[in-house]
Amino acid sequence: MLRAADIFFTLLHLVVILFNLTGWIFRKTRKIHLITLGATTASWFILGIWFGIGYCPLTDWQWTIKRKLGETNLPASFIKYFADRFTGADLSPALVDTLTLVFFILAVVCTVYVNFLSRIFRSNVK
């Protein structure tokens, strides 16, 4: 049962990350994308006040499961964990955190543009 929960959280993490990065692209997903980016931002920076900047409840829950499965020395970040597993390297946590933030900011800029600014620009062109 724990192994299934671990797989579930890994897939959920990957879906949320992929959607946070690309959900702005598709017109039908833009509103839910704003919600998921808002939830991620709130988690990282509001819950982060108490639990540490970048806090993710999914990671917290998954790490509880992984510890019960006997895993130790888990990094603070699921993205670092997955990137290390995927590449076979021990990537710098600072590098992973920096790239995570850069891509997150790019996604925020893209979603703000497609949801708000593109309308302003279009209405000024007409």
Backbone as ProteinMPNN parsed JSONL, in Angstrom:
{"seq_chain_A": "MLRAADIFFTLLHLVVILFNLTGWIFRKTRKIHLITLGATTASWFILGIWFGIGYCPLTDWQWTIKRKLGETNLPASFIKYFADRFTGADLSPALVDTLTLVFFILAVVCTVYVNFLSRIFRSNVK", "coords_chain_A": {"N_chain_A": [[0.815, -1.2, 0.0], [1.947, 1.25, 0.803], [3.917, 1.554, -1.164], [2.328, 1.922, -3.453], [1.132, 4.356, -2.761], [3.392, 5.981, -2.752], [4.124, 5.886, -5.465], [1.81, 7.06, -6.527], [2.028, 9.704, -5.431], [4.414, 10.506, -6.652], [3.665, 10.528, -9.377], [1.58, 12.418, -9.201], [3.005, 14.689, -8.34], [4.657, 15.064, -10.631], [2.726, 15.595, -12.599], [1.55, 17.96, -11.594], [3.797, 19.682, -11.617], [4.454, 19.682, -14.384], [2.041, 20.737, -15.381], [2.03, 23.237, -14.078], [4.122, 24.404, -15.446], [3.246, 24.43, -18.106], [0.499, 24.852, -18.401], [-0.546, 27.33, -19.083], [-0.486, 27.511, -21.803], [-2.668, 26.396, -23.156], [-5.834, 27.464, -24.009], [-8.19, 26.485, -22.756], [-7.278, 25.589, -20.295], [-6.307, 27.687, -18.861], [-7.505, 29.165, -16.713], [-7.668, 27.314, -14.559], [-4.996, 26.863, -14.408], [-4.054, 29.316, -13.436], [-5.069, 29.063, -10.861], [-3.655, 26.807, -9.871], [-1.03, 27.769, -9.998], [-1.297, 29.876, -8.214], [-1.878, 28.447, -5.864], [0.504, 27.016, -5.588], [2.303, 29.136, -5.272], [1.304, 30.233, -2.872], [1.771, 28.08, -1.157], [4.598, 27.866, -1.266], [5.446, 30.417, -0.385], [3.733, 31.498, 1.597], [2.837, 29.396, 3.384], [5.418, 28.708, 3.59], [6.522, 30.545, 5.336], [6.213, 29.45, 7.851], [7.069, 26.788, 7.509], [9.34, 26.809, 5.99], [10.733, 28.394, 3.193], [9.564, 27.559, 0.007], [8.107, 25.403, 0.7], [6.246, 22.433, 0.232], [3.295, 20.738, 0.517], [2.721, 18.289, -0.72], [5.236, 17.139, -1.091], [6.003, 16.909, 1.585], [4.098, 15.013, 2.526], [4.746, 12.877, 0.831], [7.392, 12.376, 1.548], [7.049, 11.436, 4.118], [5.882, 8.97, 3.575], [7.976, 7.789, 2.09], [9.97, 7.628, 4.063], [8.79, 5.755, 5.747], [9.008, 3.639, 4.057], [11.636, 3.185, 4.254], [13.508, 4.877, 3.09], [16.162, 7.212, 3.292], [17.977, 10.276, 3.998], [16.644, 12.193, 2.403], [16.211, 14.849, 0.105], [15.34, 18.366, 0.482], [13.686, 19.063, -1.549], [11.338, 17.809, -3.907], [11.796, 18.067, -6.608], [14.599, 18.16, -6.815], [15.148, 15.592, -5.825], [13.882, 13.983, -7.802], [15.219, 14.862, -10.121], [17.84, 14.078, -9.532], [17.49, 11.279, -9.424], [16.644, 10.831, -12.05], [18.812, 11.735, -13.624], [20.96, 10.429, -12.498], [22.891, 11.75, -11.172], [24.262, 13.768, -8.492], [22.879, 16.491, -8.087], [23.449, 19.968, -7.509], [21.756, 21.376, -4.791], [21.253, 24.138, -4.695], [21.469, 24.879, -7.392], [19.329, 23.393, -8.507], [17.16, 24.513, -7.087], [17.366, 27.168, -7.961], [16.954, 26.912, -10.761], [14.378, 25.841, -10.667], [12.947, 28.007, -9.569], [13.404, 29.955, -11.566], [12.131, 28.809, -13.844], [9.563, 28.65, -12.821], [8.949, 31.37, -12.432], [9.027, 32.174, -15.112], [6.797, 30.754, -16.052], [4.803, 32.046, -14.571], [5.0, 34.654, -15.64], [4.28, 34.105, -18.296], [1.623, 33.166, -17.93], [0.403, 35.413, -16.808], [0.659, 37.151, -18.943], [-0.882, 35.83, -21.053], [-3.375, 35.628, -19.838], [-4.087, 38.196, -18.995], [-2.539, 40.517, -19.957], [-2.372, 40.18, -22.76], [-4.951, 40.652, -23.636], [-5.244, 43.359, -23.086], [-3.313, 44.433, -24.805], [-4.375, 43.583, -27.264], [-6.82, 44.993, -27.32], [-5.942, 47.592, -27.47], [-4.824, 47.666, -29.985], [-6.885, 47.545, -31.814]], "CA_chain_A": [[0.0, 0.0, 0.0], [2.841, 2.415, 0.839], [4.563, 1.669, -2.475], [1.32, 2.513, -4.347], [1.002, 5.763, -2.383], [4.607, 6.646, -3.222], [3.98, 6.031, -6.927], [0.758, 8.063, -6.728], [2.552, 11.045, -5.17], [5.386, 10.831, -7.7], [2.906, 10.911, -10.581], [0.888, 13.674, -8.912], [4.029, 15.734, -8.387], [5.072, 15.303, -12.02], [1.601, 16.233, -13.3], [1.436, 19.343, -11.106], [4.949, 20.426, -12.134], [4.266, 19.866, -15.83], [0.925, 21.655, -15.585], [2.473, 24.572, -13.68], [5.002, 24.941, -16.48], [2.667, 24.502, -19.46], [-0.956, 25.037, -18.406], [-0.887, 28.624, -19.682], [-0.464, 27.39, -23.266], [-3.953, 25.988, -23.7], [-6.9, 28.383, -23.602], [-9.147, 25.822, -21.867], [-6.704, 25.289, -18.982], [-5.672, 28.893, -18.307], [-8.06, 29.561, -15.412], [-7.213, 26.353, -13.548], [-3.556, 27.09, -14.291], [-3.897, 30.422, -12.488], [-5.352, 28.533, -9.523], [-2.554, 25.947, -9.421], [0.131, 28.624, -9.733], [-1.594, 30.588, -6.974], [-1.722, 27.491, -4.767], [1.935, 26.749, -5.453], [2.901, 30.353, -4.702], [0.886, 30.304, -1.469], [2.484, 27.034, -0.436], [6.019, 28.197, -1.177], [5.797, 31.679, 0.271], [2.921, 31.77, 2.787], [3.15, 28.283, 4.278], [6.867, 28.751, 3.742], [6.878, 31.36, 6.502], [6.271, 28.551, 9.007], [7.708, 25.503, 7.22], [10.52, 27.022, 5.161], [10.407, 28.851, 1.843], [9.552, 26.456, -0.948], [7.386, 24.275, 1.286], [5.223, 21.777, -0.578], [2.666, 19.675, 1.296], [2.85, 17.001, -1.422], [6.561, 16.606, -0.755], [5.941, 16.533, 2.988], [3.359, 13.755, 2.622], [5.483, 11.811, 0.152], [8.585, 12.037, 2.32], [6.571, 10.598, 5.226], [5.729, 7.631, 3.007], [9.297, 7.274, 1.734], [10.652, 7.254, 5.307], [8.192, 4.48, 6.192], [9.537, 2.62, 3.144], [13.047, 2.993, 4.569], [14.41, 5.824, 2.428], [16.782, 8.203, 4.179], [18.724, 11.361, 3.335], [15.805, 12.805, 1.377], [16.449, 16.292, -0.021], [14.198, 19.225, 0.814], [12.893, 19.3, -2.755], [10.998, 16.69, -4.775], [12.423, 18.285, -7.923], [15.982, 17.692, -6.693], [15.086, 14.139, -5.7], [13.56, 13.385, -9.093], [16.308, 15.183, -11.06], [18.963, 13.184, -9.194], [17.132, 9.917, -9.85], [16.544, 10.822, -13.509], [20.124, 11.93, -14.235], [21.982, 9.606, -11.867], [23.883, 12.649, -10.581], [23.882, 14.454, -7.253], [22.863, 17.883, -8.503], [23.505, 20.974, -6.455], [20.43, 21.864, -4.384], [21.122, 25.556, -5.073], [21.202, 24.906, -8.832], [17.968, 22.897, -8.732], [16.237, 25.526, -6.575], [17.433, 28.334, -8.849], [16.266, 26.571, -12.013], [12.959, 25.706, -10.342], [12.397, 29.357, -9.436], [13.448, 30.62, -12.877], [11.063, 28.271, -14.692], [8.297, 29.038, -12.207], [8.734, 32.784, -12.775], [8.672, 32.21, -16.544], [5.406, 30.3, -16.17], [3.959, 33.132, -14.054], [5.009, 35.719, -16.645], [3.483, 33.629, -19.437], [0.2, 33.108, -17.603], [-0.073, 36.799, -16.658], [0.521, 37.695, -20.293], [-2.003, 35.269, -21.82], [-4.649, 35.828, -19.154], [-4.414, 39.59, -18.72], [-1.889, 41.526, -20.794], [-2.668, 40.022, -24.196], [-6.24, 41.314, -23.875], [-4.991, 44.808, -23.099], [-2.607, 44.743, -26.043], [-5.306, 43.406, -28.383], [-7.821, 46.052, -27.33], [-5.271, 48.824, -27.897], [-4.481, 47.569, -31.409], [-8.087, 47.701, -32.635]], "C_chain_A": [[0.862, 1.269, 0.0], [3.518, 2.634, -0.508], [3.596, 2.312, -3.472], [1.14, 3.995, -4.041], [2.207, 6.565, -2.856], [4.539, 6.89, -4.727], [2.928, 7.089, -7.246], [1.3, 9.478, -6.528], [3.615, 11.451, -6.187], [4.668, 11.282, -8.965], [2.173, 12.238, -10.381], [1.851, 14.846, -8.954], [4.385, 16.089, -9.832], [3.972, 15.989, -12.819], [1.473, 17.691, -12.88], [2.577, 20.196, -11.657], [4.776, 20.707, -13.622], [3.141, 20.85, -16.117], [1.305, 23.072, -15.18], [3.352, 25.212, -14.747], [4.294, 25.197, -17.805], [1.176, 24.816, -19.515], [-1.422, 26.33, -19.029], [-1.026, 28.524, -21.199], [-1.864, 27.182, -23.835], [-5.072, 26.861, -23.134], [-7.841, 27.754, -22.575], [-8.594, 25.58, -20.457], [-6.159, 26.531, -18.274], [-6.213, 29.288, -16.94], [-7.613, 28.605, -14.302], [-5.703, 26.488, -13.34], [-3.269, 28.246, -13.334], [-4.092, 29.938, -11.052], [-4.186, 27.677, -9.024], [-1.284, 26.755, -9.163], [-0.072, 29.411, -8.443], [-1.411, 29.686, -5.765], [-0.245, 27.172, -4.519], [2.638, 27.944, -4.817], [2.563, 30.472, -3.222], [1.631, 29.27, -0.631], [3.938, 27.423, -0.206], [6.297, 29.389, -0.275], [4.932, 32.041, 1.479], [3.117, 30.643, 3.799], [4.648, 28.237, 4.569], [7.342, 29.6, 4.896], [7.071, 30.454, 7.716], [7.091, 27.293, 8.749], [8.994, 25.618, 6.405], [10.109, 27.372, 3.748], [10.545, 27.678, 0.874], [8.789, 25.247, -0.438], [6.307, 23.754, 0.339], [4.597, 20.655, 0.251], [2.743, 18.315, 0.61], [4.183, 16.338, -1.086], [6.578, 16.13, 0.687], [5.253, 15.177, 3.157], [4.147, 12.605, 1.998], [6.724, 11.407, 0.945], [8.218, 11.196, 3.544], [6.444, 9.15, 4.759], [7.093, 7.016, 2.71], [10.083, 6.854, 2.985], [10.108, 5.932, 5.844], [8.663, 3.331, 5.309], [11.036, 2.403, 3.348], [14.007, 3.933, 3.867], [14.909, 6.85, 3.436], [17.494, 9.248, 3.344], [17.935, 11.984, 2.184], [16.09, 14.302, 1.308], [15.191, 17.075, 0.35], [13.211, 19.313, -0.349], [12.617, 18.003, -3.526], [11.705, 16.844, -6.121], [13.883, 17.844, -7.884], [16.015, 16.17, -6.63], [14.878, 13.497, -7.069], [14.674, 13.641, -10.111], [17.527, 14.294, -10.794], [18.696, 11.763, -9.673], [17.156, 9.808, -11.369], [17.92, 10.885, -14.168], [21.19, 10.987, -13.692], [23.075, 10.436, -11.208], [23.372, 13.154, -9.233], [23.968, 15.942, -7.548], [22.882, 18.817, -7.297], [22.092, 21.42, -6.083], [20.21, 23.324, -4.78], [20.813, 25.691, -6.559], [19.764, 24.483, -9.119], [16.95, 23.933, -8.266], [16.204, 26.761, -7.469], [16.697, 28.063, -10.151], [14.762, 26.422, -11.79], [12.311, 27.085, -10.273], [12.362, 30.085, -10.773], [12.307, 30.113, -13.759], [9.68, 28.598, -14.136], [7.968, 30.49, -12.547], [8.366, 32.922, -14.253], [7.224, 31.78, -16.753], [4.446, 31.376, -15.668], [3.878, 34.267, -15.065], [4.138, 35.324, -17.838], [1.995, 33.635, -19.116], [-0.379, 34.5, -17.387], [-0.265, 37.41, -18.041], [-0.727, 37.154, -20.987], [-3.347, 35.517, -21.161], [-5.05, 37.287, -19.016], [-3.84, 40.559, -19.748], [-2.216, 41.4, -22.267], [-3.992, 40.685, -24.554], [-6.066, 42.819, -23.959], [-4.323, 45.199, -24.406], [-3.52, 44.617, -27.25], [-6.301, 44.544, -28.459], [-7.214, 47.383, -27.738], [-4.937, 48.842, -29.373], [-5.689, 47.873, -32.278], [-8.438, 49.109, -32.874]], "O_chain_A": [[0.56, 2.236, -0.7], [3.676, 3.773, -0.945], [4.008, 3.164, -4.259], [1.011, 4.806, -4.958], [2.061, 7.7, -3.309], [4.862, 7.98, -5.201], [3.128, 7.919, -8.133], [1.062, 10.355, -7.358], [3.705, 12.625, -6.546], [5.023, 12.301, -9.556], [2.147, 13.081, -11.278], [1.544, 15.884, -9.541], [4.41, 17.261, -10.207], [4.254, 16.871, -13.63], [1.306, 18.565, -13.73], [2.346, 21.315, -12.116], [4.935, 21.845, -14.065], [3.268, 21.702, -16.996], [0.939, 24.023, -15.871], [3.326, 26.429, -14.927], [4.695, 26.088, -18.553], [0.643, 25.027, -20.605], [-2.57, 26.431, -19.462], [-1.641, 29.397, -21.811], [-2.2, 27.735, -24.882], [-5.227, 26.975, -21.918], [-8.247, 28.42, -21.623], [-9.369, 25.385, -19.521], [-5.6, 26.417, -17.183], [-5.439, 29.71, -16.082], [-7.223, 29.049, -13.222], [-5.194, 26.259, -12.242], [-2.35, 28.168, -12.519], [-3.371, 30.352, -10.144], [-3.773, 27.811, -7.872], [-0.544, 26.465, -8.224], [0.867, 29.593, -7.667], [-0.851, 30.108, -4.753], [0.193, 27.073, -3.372], [3.472, 27.778, -3.926], [3.434, 30.778, -2.407], [2.068, 29.565, 0.482], [4.448, 27.322, 0.909], [7.253, 29.385, 0.501], [5.369, 32.832, 2.315], [3.515, 30.892, 4.937], [5.085, 27.795, 5.632], [8.451, 29.403, 5.392], [7.984, 30.665, 8.514], [7.739, 26.781, 9.662], [9.662, 24.613, 6.16], [9.238, 26.723, 3.168], [11.511, 26.916, 0.922], [8.814, 24.185, -1.061], [5.561, 24.523, -0.267], [5.293, 19.72, 0.647], [2.823, 17.29, 1.287], [4.248, 15.136, -0.831], [7.112, 15.06, 0.981], [5.766, 14.298, 3.85], [4.213, 11.508, 2.552], [7.066, 10.226, 1.004], [8.995, 10.337, 3.96], [6.849, 8.223, 5.461], [7.339, 5.856, 3.04], [10.781, 5.84, 2.967], [10.864, 5.094, 6.335], [8.713, 2.183, 5.752], [11.638, 1.546, 2.701], [15.22, 3.798, 4.033], [14.17, 7.294, 4.315], [17.598, 9.116, 2.125], [18.49, 12.266, 1.123], [16.2, 14.957, 2.345], [14.113, 16.502, 0.51], [12.033, 19.606, -0.146], [13.523, 17.206, -3.77], [12.16, 15.859, -6.703], [14.358, 17.216, -8.83], [16.823, 15.534, -7.308], [15.606, 12.581, -7.451], [15.035, 12.746, -10.876], [18.167, 13.816, -11.731], [19.57, 11.121, -10.256], [17.629, 8.812, -11.916], [18.176, 10.185, -15.148], [22.211, 10.765, -14.343], [24.074, 9.891, -10.738], [22.202, 12.984, -8.889], [24.99, 16.58, -7.296], [22.392, 18.485, -6.218], [21.313, 21.801, -6.957], [19.101, 23.704, -5.157], [19.991, 26.52, -6.949], [19.061, 25.141, -9.886], [15.978, 24.205, -8.972], [15.141, 27.333, -7.707], [15.903, 28.889, -10.6], [13.964, 26.833, -12.633], [11.247, 27.304, -10.853], [11.383, 30.766, -11.077], [11.591, 30.914, -14.359], [8.735, 28.801, -14.897], [6.834, 30.803, -12.909], [7.485, 33.707, -14.6], [6.506, 32.385, -17.549], [3.394, 31.597, -16.268], [2.792, 34.788, -15.32], [3.348, 36.131, -18.328], [1.187, 34.062, -19.941], [-1.531, 34.749, -17.742], [-1.249, 38.111, -18.279], [-1.55, 37.935, -21.463], [-4.363, 35.61, -21.851], [-6.24, 37.588, -18.929], [-4.582, 41.339, -20.345], [-2.328, 42.41, -22.96], [-4.142, 41.221, -25.651], [-6.671, 43.476, -24.806], [-4.715, 46.177, -25.043], [-3.459, 45.441, -28.163], [-6.602, 45.023, -29.553], [-7.912, 48.226, -28.302], [-4.78, 49.913, -29.96], [-5.535, 48.408, -33.375], [-9.427, 49.393, -33.549]]}, "name": "protein", "num_of_chains": 1, "seq": "MLRAADIFFTLLHLVVILFNLTGWIFRKTRKIHLITLGATTASWFILGIWFGIGYCPLTDWQWTIKRKLGETNLPASFIKYFADRFTGADLSPALVDTLTLVFFILAVVCTVYVNFLSRIFRSNVK"}
